[in-house]
mmCIF file of C-alpha atoms in Angstrom:
data_model
loop_
_atom_site.group_PDB
_atom_site.id
_atom_site.type_symbol
_atom_site.label_atom_id
_atom_site.label_comp_id
_atom_site.label_asym_id
_atom_site.label_seq_id
_atom_site.Cartn_x
_atom_site.Cartn_y
_atom_site.Cartn_z
ATOM 1 C CA MET G 197 147.554 12.279 204.623
ATOM 2 C CA LYS G 198 145.059 11.238 202.125
ATOM 3 C CA ILE G 199 142.344 13.545 202.501
ATOM 4 C CA LYS G 200 139.110 12.244 200.584
ATOM 5 C CA LEU G 201 137.431 14.578 197.971
ATOM 6 C CA ILE G 202 134.262 14.691 199.538
ATOM 7 C CA TYR G 203 135.808 16.640 202.293
ATOM 8 C CA LEU G 204 136.824 19.378 200.559
ATOM 9 C CA MET G 205 133.916 19.914 198.136
ATOM 10 C CA PRO G 206 132.048 22.255 201.033
ATOM 11 C CA LEU G 207 135.000 24.021 201.421
ATOM 12 C CA MET G 208 135.368 24.342 197.553
ATOM 13 C CA ALA G 209 131.388 25.445 197.340
ATOM 14 C CA VAL G 210 131.921 28.044 199.891
ATOM 15 C CA LEU G 211 135.258 29.428 198.073
ATOM 16 C CA LEU G 212 132.599 29.576 194.695
ATOM 17 C CA ILE G 213 130.046 31.708 196.641
ATOM 18 C CA THR G 214 132.649 34.276 197.914
ATOM 19 C CA ALA G 215 134.447 34.721 195.291
ATOM 20 C CA CYS G 216 130.820 35.240 192.833
ATOM 21 C CA SER G 217 128.881 37.191 195.015
ATOM 22 C CA LYS G 218 131.473 39.463 195.659
ATOM 23 C CA THR G 219 129.754 43.066 193.760
ATOM 24 C CA SER G 220 132.229 45.921 192.865
ATOM 25 C CA ASN G 221 131.014 49.833 192.252
ATOM 26 C CA ASN G 222 133.694 50.536 190.510
ATOM 27 C CA SER G 223 132.044 51.574 186.948
ATOM 28 C CA THR G 224 133.341 53.741 184.168
ATOM 29 C CA PRO G 225 131.245 56.776 183.579
ATOM 30 C CA VAL G 226 129.798 56.751 179.902
ATOM 31 C CA VAL G 227 130.650 59.923 177.849
ATOM 32 C CA LEU G 228 128.069 61.035 175.439
ATOM 33 C CA PRO G 229 129.033 62.204 172.467
ATOM 34 C CA THR G 230 128.149 66.231 172.434
ATOM 35 C CA GLY G 231 129.600 69.243 170.136
ATOM 36 C CA ASN G 232 131.344 69.154 166.568
ATOM 37 C CA PHE G 233 132.440 66.702 164.910
ATOM 38 C CA THR G 234 134.366 66.905 160.832
ATOM 39 C CA GLY G 235 135.275 63.564 159.126
ATOM 40 C CA GLN G 236 133.697 60.904 156.878
ATOM 41 C CA PHE G 237 131.003 58.943 155.695
ATOM 42 C CA LEU G 238 131.817 55.190 153.913
ATOM 43 C CA ARG G 239 129.382 53.075 152.334
ATOM 44 C CA VAL G 240 131.294 49.909 151.866
ATOM 45 C CA HIS G 241 130.177 47.154 150.211
ATOM 46 C CA TYR G 242 130.714 43.741 149.193
ATOM 47 C CA ASN G 243 130.000 43.060 145.792
ATOM 48 C CA LYS G 244 129.120 38.772 145.757
ATOM 49 C CA THR G 245 129.001 38.771 142.230
ATOM 50 C CA ASN G 246 133.182 39.909 141.879
ATOM 51 C CA LEU G 247 134.283 39.212 145.309
ATOM 52 C CA LYS G 248 135.199 42.756 145.581
ATOM 53 C CA TYR G 249 134.654 45.733 147.882
ATOM 54 C CA ASP G 250 133.582 49.100 146.705
ATOM 55 C CA THR G 251 134.077 52.119 149.001
ATOM 56 C CA LEU G 252 131.879 55.815 148.683
ATOM 57 C CA LYS G 253 132.537 58.474 150.699
ATOM 58 C CA ALA G 254 131.704 61.259 151.898
ATOM 59 C CA ASN G 255 133.390 64.189 153.696
ATOM 60 C CA LEU G 256 130.038 65.430 156.904
ATOM 61 C CA ASN G 257 130.320 67.716 159.877
ATOM 62 C CA LEU G 258 127.703 67.084 162.879
ATOM 63 C CA ALA G 259 126.564 69.189 165.108
ATOM 64 C CA MET G 260 124.968 67.557 168.224
ATOM 65 C CA ALA G 261 124.035 68.566 171.619
ATOM 66 C CA GLN G 262 121.436 66.822 174.031
ATOM 67 C CA SER G 263 119.228 69.922 174.068
ATOM 68 C CA THR G 264 118.453 70.873 170.317
ATOM 69 C CA GLY G 265 119.490 67.058 168.498
ATOM 70 C CA PHE G 266 121.695 66.756 166.011
ATOM 71 C CA ALA G 267 122.240 68.401 162.468
ATOM 72 C CA ILE G 268 124.466 66.912 159.274
ATOM 73 C CA THR G 269 125.841 69.367 156.590
ATOM 74 C CA GLY G 270 128.672 69.067 154.886
ATOM 75 C CA ASP G 271 129.309 67.010 151.148
ATOM 76 C CA THR G 272 125.794 66.033 151.219
ATOM 77 C CA SER G 273 125.029 66.273 146.826
ATOM 78 C CA THR G 274 125.691 62.766 146.329
ATOM 79 C CA LEU G 275 125.640 60.156 148.204
ATOM 80 C CA HIS G 276 124.733 61.314 152.382
ATOM 81 C CA ALA G 277 121.487 63.666 153.478
ATOM 82 C CA GLY G 278 121.820 66.738 155.069
ATOM 83 C CA SER G 279 119.580 65.973 157.795
ATOM 84 C CA TYR G 280 118.545 66.996 161.046
ATOM 85 C CA GLY G 281 116.798 65.007 164.513
ATOM 86 C CA SER G 282 116.372 64.073 167.756
ATOM 87 C CA TYR G 283 118.940 61.631 169.197
ATOM 88 C CA ALA G 284 119.598 59.324 172.467
ATOM 89 C CA ALA G 285 122.507 57.022 173.110
ATOM 90 C CA ASN G 286 124.220 54.979 175.873
ATOM 91 C CA ALA G 287 126.923 53.271 176.724
ATOM 92 C CA TYR G 288 127.118 50.834 173.009
ATOM 93 C CA TYR G 289 124.597 52.085 170.812
ATOM 94 C CA ILE G 290 122.885 55.389 169.886
ATOM 95 C CA GLN G 291 119.949 55.971 167.918
ATOM 96 C CA PHE G 292 118.736 58.932 165.305
ATOM 97 C CA VAL G 293 115.835 59.920 164.929
ATOM 98 C CA ASP G 294 116.037 61.841 161.268
ATOM 99 C CA ALA G 295 113.227 64.472 161.004
ATOM 100 C CA THR G 296 113.894 64.704 157.367
ATOM 101 C CA TYR G 297 113.900 61.254 156.840
ATOM 102 C CA SER G 298 110.579 59.086 154.943
ATOM 103 C CA ALA G 299 110.755 55.346 154.926
ATOM 104 C CA ALA G 300 107.649 55.810 152.055
ATOM 105 C CA ALA G 301 109.997 58.097 149.816
ATOM 106 C CA PRO G 302 111.882 56.551 147.189
ATOM 107 C CA PHE G 303 115.807 55.902 148.123
ATOM 108 C CA THR G 304 118.294 58.633 146.920
ATOM 109 C CA LYS G 305 120.872 58.554 149.604
ATOM 110 C CA TYR G 306 121.820 58.233 153.040
ATOM 111 C CA HIS G 307 120.652 59.270 155.974
ATOM 112 C CA LEU G 308 121.958 60.017 159.801
ATOM 113 C CA SER G 309 118.825 58.011 160.614
ATOM 114 C CA GLY G 310 118.237 55.239 163.541
ATOM 115 C CA VAL G 311 120.317 52.633 165.674
ATOM 116 C CA TYR G 312 123.593 52.667 165.180
ATOM 117 C CA ASN G 313 126.381 50.921 166.795
ATOM 118 C CA TYR G 314 128.981 53.999 168.689
ATOM 119 C CA THR G 315 132.365 54.631 170.019
ATOM 120 C CA TYR G 316 133.589 57.734 171.687
ATOM 121 C CA ASP G 317 136.381 58.170 173.637
ATOM 122 C CA GLY G 318 135.395 62.318 174.350
ATOM 123 C CA SER G 319 137.824 63.188 170.349
ATOM 124 C CA THR G 320 137.183 60.577 168.376
ATOM 125 C CA LEU G 321 133.780 59.425 167.051
ATOM 126 C CA GLY G 322 132.616 56.482 165.547
ATOM 127 C CA ILE G 323 129.451 55.184 164.107
ATOM 128 C CA TYR G 324 128.620 52.205 162.285
ATOM 129 C CA ILE G 325 125.649 49.589 160.972
ATOM 130 C CA ILE G 326 125.946 46.292 159.733
ATOM 131 C CA TYR G 327 123.518 45.009 156.608
ATOM 132 C CA GLY G 328 124.143 41.479 156.206
ATOM 133 C CA ASP G 329 127.281 41.100 154.895
ATOM 134 C CA THR G 330 127.333 42.864 152.178
ATOM 135 C CA LEU G 331 126.378 46.507 153.627
ATOM 136 C CA LYS G 332 128.635 48.397 156.275
ATOM 137 C CA LEU G 333 127.921 51.794 156.889
ATOM 138 C CA GLN G 334 130.148 53.985 159.150
ATOM 139 C CA TYR G 335 130.872 57.668 160.310
ATOM 140 C CA ASN G 336 134.495 59.090 161.519
ATOM 141 C CA PHE G 337 134.414 61.698 162.783
ATOM 142 C CA LYS G 338 136.835 63.705 164.717
ATOM 143 C CA LYS G 339 135.725 66.455 167.533
ATOM 144 C CA THR G 340 136.286 69.626 166.153
ATOM 145 C CA THR G 341 134.686 72.135 168.873
ATOM 146 C CA ASN G 342 131.874 71.846 172.480
#
């Protein structure tokens, strides 16, 4: 007994619609970073002339609180500026508004300012941004206290 494919198509359509319309309320809550962190800032640059990476590092401290904002301290003498300001985050991106940063000022140090990708699991905070194919700024922090 052969069943023609034309008779199975409505059944397959009903199954497909049923499977695709299923909704779920099982969402994972987003844990927003707050507290005190310590770690390293990395500036990774790819030199297209010699085809090599050069990396500069600075040890930093980051304090974050929704009510007071953020502050960067630590080794801020050469590569990264000490700074403070406000921040906001969702599940994927974090934005820092650095009160000490001015786009009109000449560039001397990196600032934690702008929109970054981030990962946070409650103890490890990674913040990064990639500019084109030659520059990556990355912050690797561990939570020290709430």
